[in-house]
PDB file of C-alpha atoms and ligand atoms in Angstrom:
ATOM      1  CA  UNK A1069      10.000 -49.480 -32.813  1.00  0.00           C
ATOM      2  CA  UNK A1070       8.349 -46.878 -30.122  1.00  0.00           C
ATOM      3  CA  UNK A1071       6.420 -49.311 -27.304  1.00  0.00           C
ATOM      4  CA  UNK A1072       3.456 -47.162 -25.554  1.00  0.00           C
ATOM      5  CA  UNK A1073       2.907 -47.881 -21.796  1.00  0.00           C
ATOM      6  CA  UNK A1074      -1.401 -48.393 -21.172  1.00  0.00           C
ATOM      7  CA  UNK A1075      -2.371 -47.624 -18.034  1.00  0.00           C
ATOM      8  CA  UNK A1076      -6.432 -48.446 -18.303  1.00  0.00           C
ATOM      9  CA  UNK A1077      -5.763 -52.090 -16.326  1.00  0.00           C
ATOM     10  CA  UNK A1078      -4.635 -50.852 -13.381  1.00  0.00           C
ATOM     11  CA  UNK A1079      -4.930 -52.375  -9.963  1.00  0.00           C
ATOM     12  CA  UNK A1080      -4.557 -50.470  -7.207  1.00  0.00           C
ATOM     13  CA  UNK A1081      -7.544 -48.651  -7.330  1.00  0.00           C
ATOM     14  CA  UNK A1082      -8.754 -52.169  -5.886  1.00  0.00           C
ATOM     15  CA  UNK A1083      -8.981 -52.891  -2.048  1.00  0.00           C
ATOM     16  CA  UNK A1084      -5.750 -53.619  -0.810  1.00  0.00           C
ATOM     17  CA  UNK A1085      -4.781 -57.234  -0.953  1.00  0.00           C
ATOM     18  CA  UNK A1086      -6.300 -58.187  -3.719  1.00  0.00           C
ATOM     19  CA  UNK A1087      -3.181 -59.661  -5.684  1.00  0.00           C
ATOM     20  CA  UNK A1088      -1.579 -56.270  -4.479  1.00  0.00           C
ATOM     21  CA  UNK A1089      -0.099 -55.056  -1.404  1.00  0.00           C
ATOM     22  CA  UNK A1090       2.489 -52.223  -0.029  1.00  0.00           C
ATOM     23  CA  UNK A1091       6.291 -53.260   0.008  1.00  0.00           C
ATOM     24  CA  UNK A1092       7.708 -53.311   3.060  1.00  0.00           C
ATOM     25  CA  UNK A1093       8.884 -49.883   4.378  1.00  0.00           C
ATOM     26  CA  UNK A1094      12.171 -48.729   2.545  1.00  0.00           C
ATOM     27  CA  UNK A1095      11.961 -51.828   0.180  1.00  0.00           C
ATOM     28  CA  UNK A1096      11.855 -50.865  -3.499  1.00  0.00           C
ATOM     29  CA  UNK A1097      12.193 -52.772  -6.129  1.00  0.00           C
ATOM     30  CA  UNK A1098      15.744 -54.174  -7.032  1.00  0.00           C
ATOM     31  CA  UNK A1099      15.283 -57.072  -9.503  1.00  0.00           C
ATOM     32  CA  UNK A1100      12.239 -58.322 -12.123  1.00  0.00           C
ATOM     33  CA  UNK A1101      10.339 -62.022 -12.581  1.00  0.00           C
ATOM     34  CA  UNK A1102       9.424 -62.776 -16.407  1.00  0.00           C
ATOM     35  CA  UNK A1103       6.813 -65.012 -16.862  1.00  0.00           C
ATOM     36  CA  UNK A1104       4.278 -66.290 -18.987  1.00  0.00           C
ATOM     37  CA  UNK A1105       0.306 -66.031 -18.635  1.00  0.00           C
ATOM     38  CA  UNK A1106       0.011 -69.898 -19.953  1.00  0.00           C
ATOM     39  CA  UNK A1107      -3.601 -69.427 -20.431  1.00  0.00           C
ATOM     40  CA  UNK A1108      -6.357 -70.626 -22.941  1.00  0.00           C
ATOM     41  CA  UNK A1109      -4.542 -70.499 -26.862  1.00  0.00           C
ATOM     42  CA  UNK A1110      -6.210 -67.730 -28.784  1.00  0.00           C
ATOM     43  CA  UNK A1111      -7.516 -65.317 -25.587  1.00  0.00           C
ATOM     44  CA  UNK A1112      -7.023 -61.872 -26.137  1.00  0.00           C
ATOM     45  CA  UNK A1113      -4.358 -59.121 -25.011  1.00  0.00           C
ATOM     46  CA  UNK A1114      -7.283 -57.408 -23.191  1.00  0.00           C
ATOM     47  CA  UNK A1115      -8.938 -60.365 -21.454  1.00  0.00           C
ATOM     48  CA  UNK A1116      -5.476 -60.992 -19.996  1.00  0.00           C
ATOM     49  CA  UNK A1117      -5.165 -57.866 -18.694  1.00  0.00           C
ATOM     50  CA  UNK A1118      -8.831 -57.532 -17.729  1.00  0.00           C
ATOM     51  CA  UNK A1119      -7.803 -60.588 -15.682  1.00  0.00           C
ATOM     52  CA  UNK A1120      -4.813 -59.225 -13.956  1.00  0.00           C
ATOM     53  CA  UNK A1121      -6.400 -56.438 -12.869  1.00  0.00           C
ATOM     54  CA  UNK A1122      -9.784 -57.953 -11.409  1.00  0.00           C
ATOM     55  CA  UNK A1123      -8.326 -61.195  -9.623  1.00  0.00           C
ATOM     56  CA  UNK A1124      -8.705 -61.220  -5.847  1.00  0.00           C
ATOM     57  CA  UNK A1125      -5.215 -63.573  -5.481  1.00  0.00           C
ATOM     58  CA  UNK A1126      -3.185 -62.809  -8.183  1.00  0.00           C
ATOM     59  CA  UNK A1127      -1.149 -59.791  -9.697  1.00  0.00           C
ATOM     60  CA  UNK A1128       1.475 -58.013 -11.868  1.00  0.00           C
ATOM     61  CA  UNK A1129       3.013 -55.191 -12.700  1.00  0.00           C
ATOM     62  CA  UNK A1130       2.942 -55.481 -16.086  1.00  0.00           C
ATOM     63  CA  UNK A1131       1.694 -57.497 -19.410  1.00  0.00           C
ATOM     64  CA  UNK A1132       3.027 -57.620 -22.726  1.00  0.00           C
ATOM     65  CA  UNK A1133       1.300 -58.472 -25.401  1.00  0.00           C
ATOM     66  CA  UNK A1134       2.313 -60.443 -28.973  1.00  0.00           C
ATOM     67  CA  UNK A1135       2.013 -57.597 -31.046  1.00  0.00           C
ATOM     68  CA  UNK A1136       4.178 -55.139 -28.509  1.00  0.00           C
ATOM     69  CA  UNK A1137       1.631 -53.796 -26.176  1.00  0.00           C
ATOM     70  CA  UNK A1138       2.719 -53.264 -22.897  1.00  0.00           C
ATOM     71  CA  UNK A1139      -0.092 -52.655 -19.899  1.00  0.00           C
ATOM     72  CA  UNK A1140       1.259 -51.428 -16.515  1.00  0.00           C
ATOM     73  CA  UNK A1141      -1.268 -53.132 -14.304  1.00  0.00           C
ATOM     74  CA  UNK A1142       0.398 -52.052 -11.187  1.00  0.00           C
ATOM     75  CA  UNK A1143       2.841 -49.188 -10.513  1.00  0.00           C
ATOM     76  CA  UNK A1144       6.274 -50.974  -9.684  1.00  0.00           C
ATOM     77  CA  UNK A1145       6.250 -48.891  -6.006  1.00  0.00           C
ATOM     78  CA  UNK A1146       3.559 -51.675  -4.892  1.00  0.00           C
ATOM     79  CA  UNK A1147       3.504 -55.485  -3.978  1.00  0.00           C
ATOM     80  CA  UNK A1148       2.240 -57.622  -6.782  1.00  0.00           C
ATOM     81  CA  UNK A1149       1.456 -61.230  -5.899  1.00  0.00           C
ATOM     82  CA  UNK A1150       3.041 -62.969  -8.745  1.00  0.00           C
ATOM     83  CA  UNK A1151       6.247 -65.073  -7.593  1.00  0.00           C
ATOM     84  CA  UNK A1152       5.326 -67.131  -4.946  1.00  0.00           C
ATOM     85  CA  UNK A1153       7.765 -68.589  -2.920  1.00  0.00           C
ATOM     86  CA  UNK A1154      11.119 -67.239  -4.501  1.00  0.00           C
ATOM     87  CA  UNK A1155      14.687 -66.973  -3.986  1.00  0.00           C
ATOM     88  CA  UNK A1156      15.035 -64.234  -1.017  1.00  0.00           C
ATOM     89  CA  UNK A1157      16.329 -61.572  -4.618  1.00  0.00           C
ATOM     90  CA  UNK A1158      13.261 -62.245  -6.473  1.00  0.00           C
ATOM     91  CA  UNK A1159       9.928 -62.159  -3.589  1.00  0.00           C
ATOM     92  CA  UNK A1160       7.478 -60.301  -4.490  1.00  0.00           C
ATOM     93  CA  UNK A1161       8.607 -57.341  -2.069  1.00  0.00           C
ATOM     94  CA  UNK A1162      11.975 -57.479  -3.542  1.00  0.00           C
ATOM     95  CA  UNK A1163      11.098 -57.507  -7.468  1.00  0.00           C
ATOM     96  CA  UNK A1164       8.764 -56.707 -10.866  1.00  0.00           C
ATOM     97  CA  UNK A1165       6.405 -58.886 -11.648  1.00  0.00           C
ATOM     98  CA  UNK A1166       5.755 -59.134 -15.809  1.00  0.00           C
ATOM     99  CA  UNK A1167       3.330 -61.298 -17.368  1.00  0.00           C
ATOM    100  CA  UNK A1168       4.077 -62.322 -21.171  1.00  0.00           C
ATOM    101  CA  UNK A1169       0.556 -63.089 -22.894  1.00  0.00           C
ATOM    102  CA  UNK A1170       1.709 -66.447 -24.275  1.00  0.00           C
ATOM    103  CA  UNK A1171      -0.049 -70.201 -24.371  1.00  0.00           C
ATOM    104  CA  UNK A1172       2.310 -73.206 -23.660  1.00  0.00           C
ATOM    105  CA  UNK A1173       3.196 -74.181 -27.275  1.00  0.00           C
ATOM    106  CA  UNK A1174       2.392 -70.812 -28.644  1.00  0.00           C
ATOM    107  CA  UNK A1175       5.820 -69.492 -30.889  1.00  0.00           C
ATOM    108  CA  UNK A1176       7.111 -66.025 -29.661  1.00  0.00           C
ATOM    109  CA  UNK A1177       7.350 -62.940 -32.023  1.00  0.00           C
ATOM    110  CA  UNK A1178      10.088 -60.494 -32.521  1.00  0.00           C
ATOM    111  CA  UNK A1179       7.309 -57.460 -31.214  1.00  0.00           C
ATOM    112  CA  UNK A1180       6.756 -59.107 -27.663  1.00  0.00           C
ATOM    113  CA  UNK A1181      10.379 -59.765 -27.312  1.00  0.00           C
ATOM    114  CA  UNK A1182      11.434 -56.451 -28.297  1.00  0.00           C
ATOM    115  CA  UNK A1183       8.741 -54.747 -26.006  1.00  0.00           C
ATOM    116  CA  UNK A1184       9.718 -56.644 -22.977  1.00  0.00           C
ATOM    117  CA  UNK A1185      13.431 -55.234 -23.590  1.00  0.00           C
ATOM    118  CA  UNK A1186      12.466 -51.766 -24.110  1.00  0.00           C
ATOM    119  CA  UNK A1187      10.166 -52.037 -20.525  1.00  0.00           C
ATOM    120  CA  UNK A1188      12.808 -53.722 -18.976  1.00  0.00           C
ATOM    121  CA  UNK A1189      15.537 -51.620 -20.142  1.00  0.00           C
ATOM    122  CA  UNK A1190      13.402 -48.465 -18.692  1.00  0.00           C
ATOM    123  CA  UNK A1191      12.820 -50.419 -15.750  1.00  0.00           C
ATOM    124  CA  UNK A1192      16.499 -51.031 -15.452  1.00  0.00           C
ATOM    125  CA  UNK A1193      16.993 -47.463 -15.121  1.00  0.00           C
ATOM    126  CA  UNK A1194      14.298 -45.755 -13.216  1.00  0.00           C
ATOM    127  CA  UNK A1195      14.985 -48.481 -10.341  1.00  0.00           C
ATOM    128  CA  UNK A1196      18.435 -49.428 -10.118  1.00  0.00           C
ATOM    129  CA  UNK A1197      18.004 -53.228 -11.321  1.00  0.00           C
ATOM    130  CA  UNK A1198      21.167 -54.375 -12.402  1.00  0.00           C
ATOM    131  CA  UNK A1199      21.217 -57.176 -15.533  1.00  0.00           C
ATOM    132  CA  UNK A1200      21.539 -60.149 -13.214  1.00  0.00           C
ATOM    133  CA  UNK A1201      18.181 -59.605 -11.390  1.00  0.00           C
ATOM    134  CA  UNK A1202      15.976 -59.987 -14.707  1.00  0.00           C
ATOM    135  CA  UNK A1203      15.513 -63.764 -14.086  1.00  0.00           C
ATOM    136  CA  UNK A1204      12.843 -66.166 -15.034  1.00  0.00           C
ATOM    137  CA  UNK A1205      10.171 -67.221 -13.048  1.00  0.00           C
ATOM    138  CA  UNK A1206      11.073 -70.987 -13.147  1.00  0.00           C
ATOM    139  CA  UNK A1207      14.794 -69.730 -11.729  1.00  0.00           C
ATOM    140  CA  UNK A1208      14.009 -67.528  -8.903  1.00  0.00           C
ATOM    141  CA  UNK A1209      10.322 -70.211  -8.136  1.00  0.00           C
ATOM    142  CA  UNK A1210      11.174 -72.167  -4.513  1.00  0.00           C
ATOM    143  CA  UNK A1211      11.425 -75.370  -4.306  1.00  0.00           C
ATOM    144  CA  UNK A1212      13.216 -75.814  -7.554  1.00  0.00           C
ATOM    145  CA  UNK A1213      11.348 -77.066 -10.366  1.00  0.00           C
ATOM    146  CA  UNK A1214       7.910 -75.849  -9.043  1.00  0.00           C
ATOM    147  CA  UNK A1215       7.397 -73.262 -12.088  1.00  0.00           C
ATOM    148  CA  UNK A1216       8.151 -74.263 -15.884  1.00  0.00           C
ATOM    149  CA  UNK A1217       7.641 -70.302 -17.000  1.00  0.00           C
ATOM    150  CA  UNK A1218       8.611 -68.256 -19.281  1.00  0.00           C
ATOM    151  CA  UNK A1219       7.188 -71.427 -21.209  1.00  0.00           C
ATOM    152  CA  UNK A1220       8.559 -71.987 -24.897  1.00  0.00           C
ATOM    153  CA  UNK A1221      11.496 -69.877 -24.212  1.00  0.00           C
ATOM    154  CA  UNK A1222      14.707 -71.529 -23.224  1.00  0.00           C
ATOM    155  CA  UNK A1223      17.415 -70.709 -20.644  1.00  0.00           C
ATOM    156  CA  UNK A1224      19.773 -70.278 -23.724  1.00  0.00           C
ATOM    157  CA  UNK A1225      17.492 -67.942 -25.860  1.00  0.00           C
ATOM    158  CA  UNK A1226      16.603 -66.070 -22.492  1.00  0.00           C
ATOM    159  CA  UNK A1227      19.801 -65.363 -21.357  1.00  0.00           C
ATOM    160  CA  UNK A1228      20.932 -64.355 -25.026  1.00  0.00           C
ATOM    161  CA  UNK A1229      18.408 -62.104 -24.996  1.00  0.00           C
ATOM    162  CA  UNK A1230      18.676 -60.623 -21.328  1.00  0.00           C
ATOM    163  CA  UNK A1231      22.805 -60.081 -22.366  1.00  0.00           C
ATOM    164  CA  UNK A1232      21.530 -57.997 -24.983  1.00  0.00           C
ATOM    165  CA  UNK A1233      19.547 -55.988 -22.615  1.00  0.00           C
ATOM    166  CA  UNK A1234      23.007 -53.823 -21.363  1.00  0.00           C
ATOM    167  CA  UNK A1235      24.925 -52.127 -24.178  1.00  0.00           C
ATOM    168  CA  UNK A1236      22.307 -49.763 -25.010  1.00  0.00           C
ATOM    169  CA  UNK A1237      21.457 -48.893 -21.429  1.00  0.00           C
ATOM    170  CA  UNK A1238      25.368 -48.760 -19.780  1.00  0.00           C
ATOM    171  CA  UNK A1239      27.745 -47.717 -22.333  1.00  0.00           C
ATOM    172  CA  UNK A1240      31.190 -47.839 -20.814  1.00  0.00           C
ATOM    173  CA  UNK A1241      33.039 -45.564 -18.573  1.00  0.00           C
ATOM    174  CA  UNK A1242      36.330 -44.352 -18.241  1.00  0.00           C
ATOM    175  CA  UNK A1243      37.219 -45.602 -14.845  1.00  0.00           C
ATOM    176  CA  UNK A1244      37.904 -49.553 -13.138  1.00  0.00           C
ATOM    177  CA  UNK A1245      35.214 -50.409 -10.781  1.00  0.00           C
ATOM    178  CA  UNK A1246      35.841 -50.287  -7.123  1.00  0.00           C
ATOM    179  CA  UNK A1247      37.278 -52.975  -5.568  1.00  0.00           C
ATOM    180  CA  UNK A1248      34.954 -52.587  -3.091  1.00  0.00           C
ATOM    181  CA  UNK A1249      31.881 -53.417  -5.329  1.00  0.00           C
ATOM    182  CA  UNK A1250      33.812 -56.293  -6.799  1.00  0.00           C
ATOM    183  CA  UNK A1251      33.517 -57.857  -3.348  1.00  0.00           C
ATOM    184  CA  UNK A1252      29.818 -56.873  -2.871  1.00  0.00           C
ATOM    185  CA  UNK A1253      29.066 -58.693  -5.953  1.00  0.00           C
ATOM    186  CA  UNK A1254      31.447 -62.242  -4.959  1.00  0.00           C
ATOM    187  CA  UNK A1255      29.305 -62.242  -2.272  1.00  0.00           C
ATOM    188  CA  UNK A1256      25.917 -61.373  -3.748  1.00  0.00           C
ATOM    189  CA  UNK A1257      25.887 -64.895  -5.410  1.00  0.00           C
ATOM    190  CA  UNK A1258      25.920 -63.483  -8.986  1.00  0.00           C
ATOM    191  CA  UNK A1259      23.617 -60.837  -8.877  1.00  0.00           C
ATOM    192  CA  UNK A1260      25.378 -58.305 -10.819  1.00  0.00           C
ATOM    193  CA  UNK A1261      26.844 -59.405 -14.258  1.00  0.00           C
ATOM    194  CA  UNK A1262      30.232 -59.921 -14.723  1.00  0.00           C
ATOM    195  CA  UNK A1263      30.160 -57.484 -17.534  1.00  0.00           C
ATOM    196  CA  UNK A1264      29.579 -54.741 -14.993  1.00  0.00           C
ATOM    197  CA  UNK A1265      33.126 -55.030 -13.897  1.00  0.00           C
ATOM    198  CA  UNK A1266      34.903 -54.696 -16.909  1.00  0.00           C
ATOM    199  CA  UNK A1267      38.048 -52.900 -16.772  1.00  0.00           C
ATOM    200  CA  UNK A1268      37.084 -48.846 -17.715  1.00  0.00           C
ATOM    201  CA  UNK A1269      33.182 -49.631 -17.237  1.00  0.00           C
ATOM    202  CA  UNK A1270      32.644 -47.031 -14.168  1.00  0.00           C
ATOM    203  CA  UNK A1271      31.639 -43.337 -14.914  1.00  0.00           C
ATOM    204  CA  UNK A1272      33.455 -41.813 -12.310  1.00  0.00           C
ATOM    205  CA  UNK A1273      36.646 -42.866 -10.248  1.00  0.00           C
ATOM    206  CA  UNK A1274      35.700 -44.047  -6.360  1.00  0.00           C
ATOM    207  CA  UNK A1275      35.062 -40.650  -4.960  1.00  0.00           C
ATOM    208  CA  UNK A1276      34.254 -38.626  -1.435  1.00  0.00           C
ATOM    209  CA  UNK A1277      31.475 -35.945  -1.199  1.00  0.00           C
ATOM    210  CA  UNK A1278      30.908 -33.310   1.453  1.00  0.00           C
ATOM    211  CA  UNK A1279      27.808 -35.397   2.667  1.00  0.00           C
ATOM    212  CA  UNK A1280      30.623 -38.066   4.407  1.00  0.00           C
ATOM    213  CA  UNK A1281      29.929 -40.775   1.933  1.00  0.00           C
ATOM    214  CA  UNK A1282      32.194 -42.492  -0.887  1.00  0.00           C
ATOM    215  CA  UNK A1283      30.125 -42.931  -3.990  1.00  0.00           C
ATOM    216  CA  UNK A1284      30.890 -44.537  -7.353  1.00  0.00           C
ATOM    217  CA  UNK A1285      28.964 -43.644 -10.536  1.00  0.00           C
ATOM    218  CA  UNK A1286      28.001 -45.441 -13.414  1.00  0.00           C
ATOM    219  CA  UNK A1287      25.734 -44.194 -16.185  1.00  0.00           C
ATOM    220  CA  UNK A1288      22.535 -44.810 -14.787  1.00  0.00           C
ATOM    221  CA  UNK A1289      23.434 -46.204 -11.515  1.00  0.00           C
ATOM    222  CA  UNK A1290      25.788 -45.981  -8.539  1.00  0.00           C
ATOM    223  CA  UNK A1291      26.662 -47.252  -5.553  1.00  0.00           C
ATOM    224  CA  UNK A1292      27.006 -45.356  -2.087  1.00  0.00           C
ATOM    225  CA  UNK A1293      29.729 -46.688   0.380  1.00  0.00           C
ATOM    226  CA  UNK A1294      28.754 -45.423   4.156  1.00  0.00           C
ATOM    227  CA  UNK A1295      31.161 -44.868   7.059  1.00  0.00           C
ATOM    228  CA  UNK A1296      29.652 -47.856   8.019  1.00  0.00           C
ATOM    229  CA  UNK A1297      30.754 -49.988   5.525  1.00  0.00           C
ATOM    230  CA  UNK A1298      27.445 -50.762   3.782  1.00  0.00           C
ATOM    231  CA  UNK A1299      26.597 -50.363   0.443  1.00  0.00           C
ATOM    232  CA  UNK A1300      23.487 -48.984  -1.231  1.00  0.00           C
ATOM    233  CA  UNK A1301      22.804 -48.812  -4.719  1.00  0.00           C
ATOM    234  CA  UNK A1302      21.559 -45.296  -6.159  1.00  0.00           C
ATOM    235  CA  UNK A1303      18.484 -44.653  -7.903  1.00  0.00           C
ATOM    236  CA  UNK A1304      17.780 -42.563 -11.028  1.00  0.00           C
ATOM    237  CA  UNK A1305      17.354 -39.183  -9.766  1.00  0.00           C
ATOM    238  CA  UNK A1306      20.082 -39.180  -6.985  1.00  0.00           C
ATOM    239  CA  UNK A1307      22.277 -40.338  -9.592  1.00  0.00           C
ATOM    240  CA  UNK A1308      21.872 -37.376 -11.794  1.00  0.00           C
ATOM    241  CA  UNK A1309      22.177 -35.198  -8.886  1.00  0.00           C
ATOM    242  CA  UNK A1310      25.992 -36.821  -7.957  1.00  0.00           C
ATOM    243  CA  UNK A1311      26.841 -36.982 -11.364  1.00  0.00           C
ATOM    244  CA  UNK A1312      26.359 -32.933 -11.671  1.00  0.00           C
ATOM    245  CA  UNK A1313      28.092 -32.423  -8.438  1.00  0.00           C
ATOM    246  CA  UNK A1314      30.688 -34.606  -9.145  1.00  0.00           C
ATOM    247  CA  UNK A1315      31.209 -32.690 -12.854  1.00  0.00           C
ATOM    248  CA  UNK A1316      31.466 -29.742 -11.203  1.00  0.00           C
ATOM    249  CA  UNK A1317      34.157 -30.709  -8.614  1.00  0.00           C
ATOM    250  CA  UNK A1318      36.418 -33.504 -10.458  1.00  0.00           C
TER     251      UNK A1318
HETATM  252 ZN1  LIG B2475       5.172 -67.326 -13.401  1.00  0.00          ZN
END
């Protein structure tokens, strides 16, 4: 199945703070927030989005539809207003909002669920969000219990399906993952996913480069130790570009 990204709904050609805003400086986006547009049965794919992109107090980045259409209604480098107050992984500056077009009692097909993997499998890749940040609304909503969404679709099913999401997207590597970044994720409270640390799951051993940084690559991430002891996760192009050094001077 080939999913097509529309780009007529979208928002930020409307005044700033309308459901929309700027990240903070040097925030980009690190995890996603699937929900569920729990409007009127029977409204159309295009309404929704006609919504999205017109309300004064709400947003999204995206919406996908029951037949597989996927609408970008705001380009994931800017704030949408669509969490609320969240878990300090999942606020709106931190994460991807997506809307699933879907009434409370509505069933689910196999073309929305599909779509939303393929979007979130790209957006898994272009930003760096590791499996473990793709978490429902009615997780990551503060206080607990304050959001019921992604309605009609249960932890079990959800989590089955996010699982899923990986082996296409990060085949395994040759090399163990740094004990380092096994100790950024005990303390991260679970953000990565345990599958991530397989033995043999890294792309390239724990290595040094001539810009004074240790790095460790995966296949479409990686993770940048500083003399300082930080860590920062890698995005999509820098990747590439440490991957070819690092191919060129094993
Ligand atoms: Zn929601």
């Amino acid at each position: 199945m080939t999913f097509v990204i529309d780009l007529r709904w979208r928002k930020h050609h409307r005044p700033v703070g309308t459901g929309w805003d700027y990240r903070p400086k040097g925030i980009k986006p690190s995890s996603a927030v699937i929900h569920t547009t729990n409007g009127n049965r029977g409204s159309s794919f295009e309404a929704e989005a006609d919504y999205l992109e017109a309300s004064s107090g709400v947003g999204a980045h995206y919406l996908v539809g029951q037949r597989g259409q996927i609408a970008e209604i705001l380009p994931p480098i800017y704030r949408a207003w669509h969490a609320g107050a969240a878990k300090d992984d999942w606020i709106n500056s931190r994460s991807i909002g997506i809307e699933c077009h879907h009434a409370v009692g509505e069933a689910w097909t196999h073309e929305q669920r599909a779509a939303l993997a393929w979007l979130c499998q790209r957006l898994m890749a272009d930003w760096s969000i590791v499996l473990g940040a793709i978490e429902t609304h009615r997780f990551v909503a503060l206080p607990a219990g304050r959001k019921p969404d992604p309605s009609d679709w249960t932890d079990r099913s959800f989590y089955d399906w996010r699982a899923a999401l990986i082996a296409p997207v990060q085949p395994a590597g040759t090399y163990p993952v740094a004990l380092e970044l096994k100790v950024a994720w005990q303390s991260s409270g679970g953000l990565w996913h345990p599958s991530q640390f397989a033995p043999g799951y890294a792309l390239t051993p724990f290595f040094r480069h001539p810009d004074g940084h240790q790095y460790q690559l995966f296949e479409r991430s990686g993770a940048r130790f500083t003399p300082q002891g930080t860590i920062e996760w890698l995005f999509t192009e820098e990747v590439e570009r440490l991957k070819q050094w690092w191919r060129t001077h094993p």
